[in-house]
Short mmCIF file of C-alpha atoms in Angstrom, two decimals:
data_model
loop_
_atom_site.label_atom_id
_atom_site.label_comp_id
_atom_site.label_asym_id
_atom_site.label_seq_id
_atom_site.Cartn_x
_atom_site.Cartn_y
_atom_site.Cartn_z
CA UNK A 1 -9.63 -6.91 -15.58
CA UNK A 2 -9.58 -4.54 -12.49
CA UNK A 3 -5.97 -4.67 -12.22
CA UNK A 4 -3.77 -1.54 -13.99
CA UNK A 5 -2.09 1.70 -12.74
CA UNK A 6 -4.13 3.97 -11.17
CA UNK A 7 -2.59 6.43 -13.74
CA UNK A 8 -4.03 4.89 -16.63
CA UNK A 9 -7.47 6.02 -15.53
CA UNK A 10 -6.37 9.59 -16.13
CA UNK A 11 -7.04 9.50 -19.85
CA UNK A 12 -10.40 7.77 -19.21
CA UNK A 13 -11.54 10.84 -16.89
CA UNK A 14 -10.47 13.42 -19.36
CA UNK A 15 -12.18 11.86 -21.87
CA UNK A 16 -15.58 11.14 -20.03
CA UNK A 17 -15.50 15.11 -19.26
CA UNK A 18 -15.21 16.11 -22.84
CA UNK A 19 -17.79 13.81 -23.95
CA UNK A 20 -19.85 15.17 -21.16
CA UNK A 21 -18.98 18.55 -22.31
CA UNK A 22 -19.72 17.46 -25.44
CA UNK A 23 -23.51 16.23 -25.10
CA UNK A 24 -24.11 18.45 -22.61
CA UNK A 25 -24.11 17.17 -19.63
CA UNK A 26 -22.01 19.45 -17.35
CA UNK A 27 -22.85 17.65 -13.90
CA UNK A 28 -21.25 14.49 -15.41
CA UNK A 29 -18.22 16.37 -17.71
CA UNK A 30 -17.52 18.33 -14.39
CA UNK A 31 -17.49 15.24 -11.80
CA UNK A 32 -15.28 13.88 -14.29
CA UNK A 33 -13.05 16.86 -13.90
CA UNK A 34 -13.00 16.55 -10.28
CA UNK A 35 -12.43 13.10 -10.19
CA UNK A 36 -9.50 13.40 -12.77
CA UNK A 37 -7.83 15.98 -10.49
CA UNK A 38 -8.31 13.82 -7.39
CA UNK A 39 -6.82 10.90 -9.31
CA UNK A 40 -3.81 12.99 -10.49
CA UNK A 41 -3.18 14.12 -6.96
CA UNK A 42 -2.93 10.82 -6.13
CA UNK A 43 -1.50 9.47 -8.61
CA UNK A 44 1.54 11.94 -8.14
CA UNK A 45 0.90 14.31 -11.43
CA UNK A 46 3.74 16.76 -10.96
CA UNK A 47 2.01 19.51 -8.53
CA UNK A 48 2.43 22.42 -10.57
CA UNK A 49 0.70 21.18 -13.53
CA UNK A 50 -1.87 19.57 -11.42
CA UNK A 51 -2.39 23.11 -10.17
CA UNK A 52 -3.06 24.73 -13.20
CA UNK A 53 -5.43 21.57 -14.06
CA UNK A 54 -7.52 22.11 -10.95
CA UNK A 55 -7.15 26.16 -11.89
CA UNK A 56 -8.96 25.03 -15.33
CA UNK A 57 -11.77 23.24 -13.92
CA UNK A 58 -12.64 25.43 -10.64
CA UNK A 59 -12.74 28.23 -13.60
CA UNK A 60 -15.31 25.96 -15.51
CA UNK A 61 -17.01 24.58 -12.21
CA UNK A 62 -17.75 28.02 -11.49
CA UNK A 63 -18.58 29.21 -14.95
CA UNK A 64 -21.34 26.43 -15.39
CA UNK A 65 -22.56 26.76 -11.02
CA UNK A 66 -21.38 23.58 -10.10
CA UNK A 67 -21.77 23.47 -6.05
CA UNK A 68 -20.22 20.43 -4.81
CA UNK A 69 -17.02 20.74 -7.37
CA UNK A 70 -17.09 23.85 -6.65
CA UNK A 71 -16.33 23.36 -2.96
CA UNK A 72 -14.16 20.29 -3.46
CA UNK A 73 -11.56 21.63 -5.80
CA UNK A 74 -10.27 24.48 -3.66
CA UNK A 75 -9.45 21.95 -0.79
CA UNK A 76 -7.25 19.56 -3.25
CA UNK A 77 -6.18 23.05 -4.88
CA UNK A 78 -4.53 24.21 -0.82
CA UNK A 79 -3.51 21.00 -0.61
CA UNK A 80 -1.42 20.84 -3.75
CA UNK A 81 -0.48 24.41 -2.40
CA UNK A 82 0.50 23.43 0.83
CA UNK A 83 2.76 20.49 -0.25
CA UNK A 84 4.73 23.33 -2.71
CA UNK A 85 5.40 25.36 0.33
CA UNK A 86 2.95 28.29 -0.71
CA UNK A 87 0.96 28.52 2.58
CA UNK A 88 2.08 30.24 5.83
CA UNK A 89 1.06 26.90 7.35
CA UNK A 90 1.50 23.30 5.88
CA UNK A 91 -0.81 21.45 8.26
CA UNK A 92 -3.54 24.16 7.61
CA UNK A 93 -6.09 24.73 4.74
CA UNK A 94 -5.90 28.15 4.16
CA UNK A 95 -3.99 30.47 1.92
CA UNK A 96 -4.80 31.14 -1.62
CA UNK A 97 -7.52 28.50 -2.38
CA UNK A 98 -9.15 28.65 0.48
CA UNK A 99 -9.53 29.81 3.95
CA UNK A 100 -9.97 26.22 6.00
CA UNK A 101 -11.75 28.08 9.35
CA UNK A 102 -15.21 29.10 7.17
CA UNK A 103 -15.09 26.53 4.59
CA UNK A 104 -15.21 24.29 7.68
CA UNK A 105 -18.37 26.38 9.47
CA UNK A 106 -20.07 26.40 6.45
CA UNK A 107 -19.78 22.32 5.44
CA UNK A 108 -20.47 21.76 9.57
CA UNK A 109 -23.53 24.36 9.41
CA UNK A 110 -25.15 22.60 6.53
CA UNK A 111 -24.21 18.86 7.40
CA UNK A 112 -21.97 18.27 4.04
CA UNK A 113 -20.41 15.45 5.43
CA UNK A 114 -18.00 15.01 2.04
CA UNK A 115 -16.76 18.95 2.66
CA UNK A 116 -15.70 18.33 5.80
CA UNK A 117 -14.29 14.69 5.45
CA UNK A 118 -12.20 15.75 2.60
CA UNK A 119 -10.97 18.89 4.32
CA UNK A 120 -9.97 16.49 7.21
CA UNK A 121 -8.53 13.91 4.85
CA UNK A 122 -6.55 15.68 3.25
CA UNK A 123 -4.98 17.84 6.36
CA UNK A 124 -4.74 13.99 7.85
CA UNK A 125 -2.04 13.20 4.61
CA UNK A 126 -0.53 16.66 5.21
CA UNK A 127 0.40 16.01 9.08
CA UNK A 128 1.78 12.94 8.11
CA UNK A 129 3.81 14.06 5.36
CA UNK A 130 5.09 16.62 7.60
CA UNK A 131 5.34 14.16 10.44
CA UNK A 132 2.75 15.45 12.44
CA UNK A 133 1.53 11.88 13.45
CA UNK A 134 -0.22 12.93 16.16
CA UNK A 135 -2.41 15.67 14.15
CA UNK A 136 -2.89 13.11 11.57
CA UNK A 137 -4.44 10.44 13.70
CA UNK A 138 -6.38 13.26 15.29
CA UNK A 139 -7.35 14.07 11.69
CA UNK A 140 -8.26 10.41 10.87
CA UNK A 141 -10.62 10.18 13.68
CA UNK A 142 -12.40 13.02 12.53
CA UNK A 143 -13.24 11.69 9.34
CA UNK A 144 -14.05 8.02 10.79
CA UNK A 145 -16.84 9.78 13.26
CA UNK A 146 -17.64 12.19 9.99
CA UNK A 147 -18.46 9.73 8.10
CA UNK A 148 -19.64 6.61 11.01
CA UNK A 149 -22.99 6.41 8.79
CA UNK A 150 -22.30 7.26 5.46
CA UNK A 151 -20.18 5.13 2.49
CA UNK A 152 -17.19 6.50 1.25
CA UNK A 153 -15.96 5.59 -2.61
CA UNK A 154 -13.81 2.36 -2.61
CA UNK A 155 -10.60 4.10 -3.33
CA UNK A 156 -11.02 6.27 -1.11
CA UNK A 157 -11.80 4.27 1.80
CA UNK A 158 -8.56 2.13 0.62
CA UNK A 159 -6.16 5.59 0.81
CA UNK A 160 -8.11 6.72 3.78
CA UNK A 161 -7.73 2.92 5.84
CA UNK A 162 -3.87 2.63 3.79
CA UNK A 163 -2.89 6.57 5.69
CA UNK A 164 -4.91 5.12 9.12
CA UNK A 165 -1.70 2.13 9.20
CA UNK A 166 0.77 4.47 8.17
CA UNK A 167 0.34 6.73 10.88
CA UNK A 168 0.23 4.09 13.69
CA UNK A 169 3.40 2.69 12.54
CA UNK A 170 4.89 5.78 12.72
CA UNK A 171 3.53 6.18 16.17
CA UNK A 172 4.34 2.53 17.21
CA UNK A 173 7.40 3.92 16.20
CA UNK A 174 8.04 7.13 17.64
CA UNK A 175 6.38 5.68 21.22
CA UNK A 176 8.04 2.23 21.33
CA UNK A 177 4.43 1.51 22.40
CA UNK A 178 3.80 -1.40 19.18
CA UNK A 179 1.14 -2.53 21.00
CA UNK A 180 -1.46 -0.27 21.15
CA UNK A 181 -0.88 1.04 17.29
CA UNK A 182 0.06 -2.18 15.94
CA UNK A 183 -3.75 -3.18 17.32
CA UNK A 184 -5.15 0.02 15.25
CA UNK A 185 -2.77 -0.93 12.12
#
């Protein structure tokens, strides 16, 4: 059945990348990695071991060329980061995994849609957690007109719709105007 904790899929992830590793077939062992790390994050693995996890795999991502892992990792890496208090500024990707201004150019220049959602996503969970509501709805509307014509993953789309509510409660909230974010909720 499709019901379980999202934690149990951990193992599963770990153990697709070492088979991958093992047969050689990097692209697959390595979007296993990424996927495990994304799935930790979210799953709430204690940050500093996920950090050293996503340390291990950028190392390998960039060891064996992969591109797309290669950008994705940094931006859960600042994130991770960011939530420990090691950046000058939480709501901001950039500090020692990455530098959010040219990350950003560079996913806009060359229309990678999943760069820049996930840079937006994940600054979108950051403004809320630091109760920026209104930078995180500003942050959620990014990535619904990033990504207008393209499918996000399932769980994904869940977290990304789940954060979209959270935030206009906490407007509704913070506005007394239930109306209007109750209708987005």
């Amino acid at each position: 059945p499709w019901v379980g904790r999202h934690r149990d899929s951990l193992n599963q992830l770990i153990y697709a990348y070492k088979a991958g590793m093992q047969c050689g077939d990097i692209l697959y062992a390595l979007m296993n990695a990424q996927l495990y790390c994304v799935q930790a994050y979210e799953s709430g693995l204690e940050l500093e071991t996920l950090v050293k996890r996503i340390s291990e795999f950028s190392k390998e991502t960039m060891e064996h060329n992969q591109e797309l892992s290669l950008m994705m990792l940094p931006i859960l890496k600042q994130t991770v980061l960011n939530l420990m208090g090691q950046s000058k500024d939480p709501l901001h990707l950039s500090g020692e995994a990455m530098d959010e201004e040219s990350v950003l150019k560079e996913a806009i220049d060359n229309n990678r849609k999943s760069i820049v959602s996930a840079i937006y996503h994940n600054r979108s969970w950051l403004a809320y957690f630091f109760g920026d509501y209104k930078l995180a709805l500003k942050m959620i509307i990014s990535v619904d007109l990033v990504l207008k014509d393209t499918i996000m993953p399932t769980f994904t789309m869940c977290n990304h719709l789940f954060l979209s509510a959270l935030v206009s409660f906490a407007l509704a909230h913070s506005t007394g105007d239930d109306c209007r974010w109750m209708q987005r909720a």
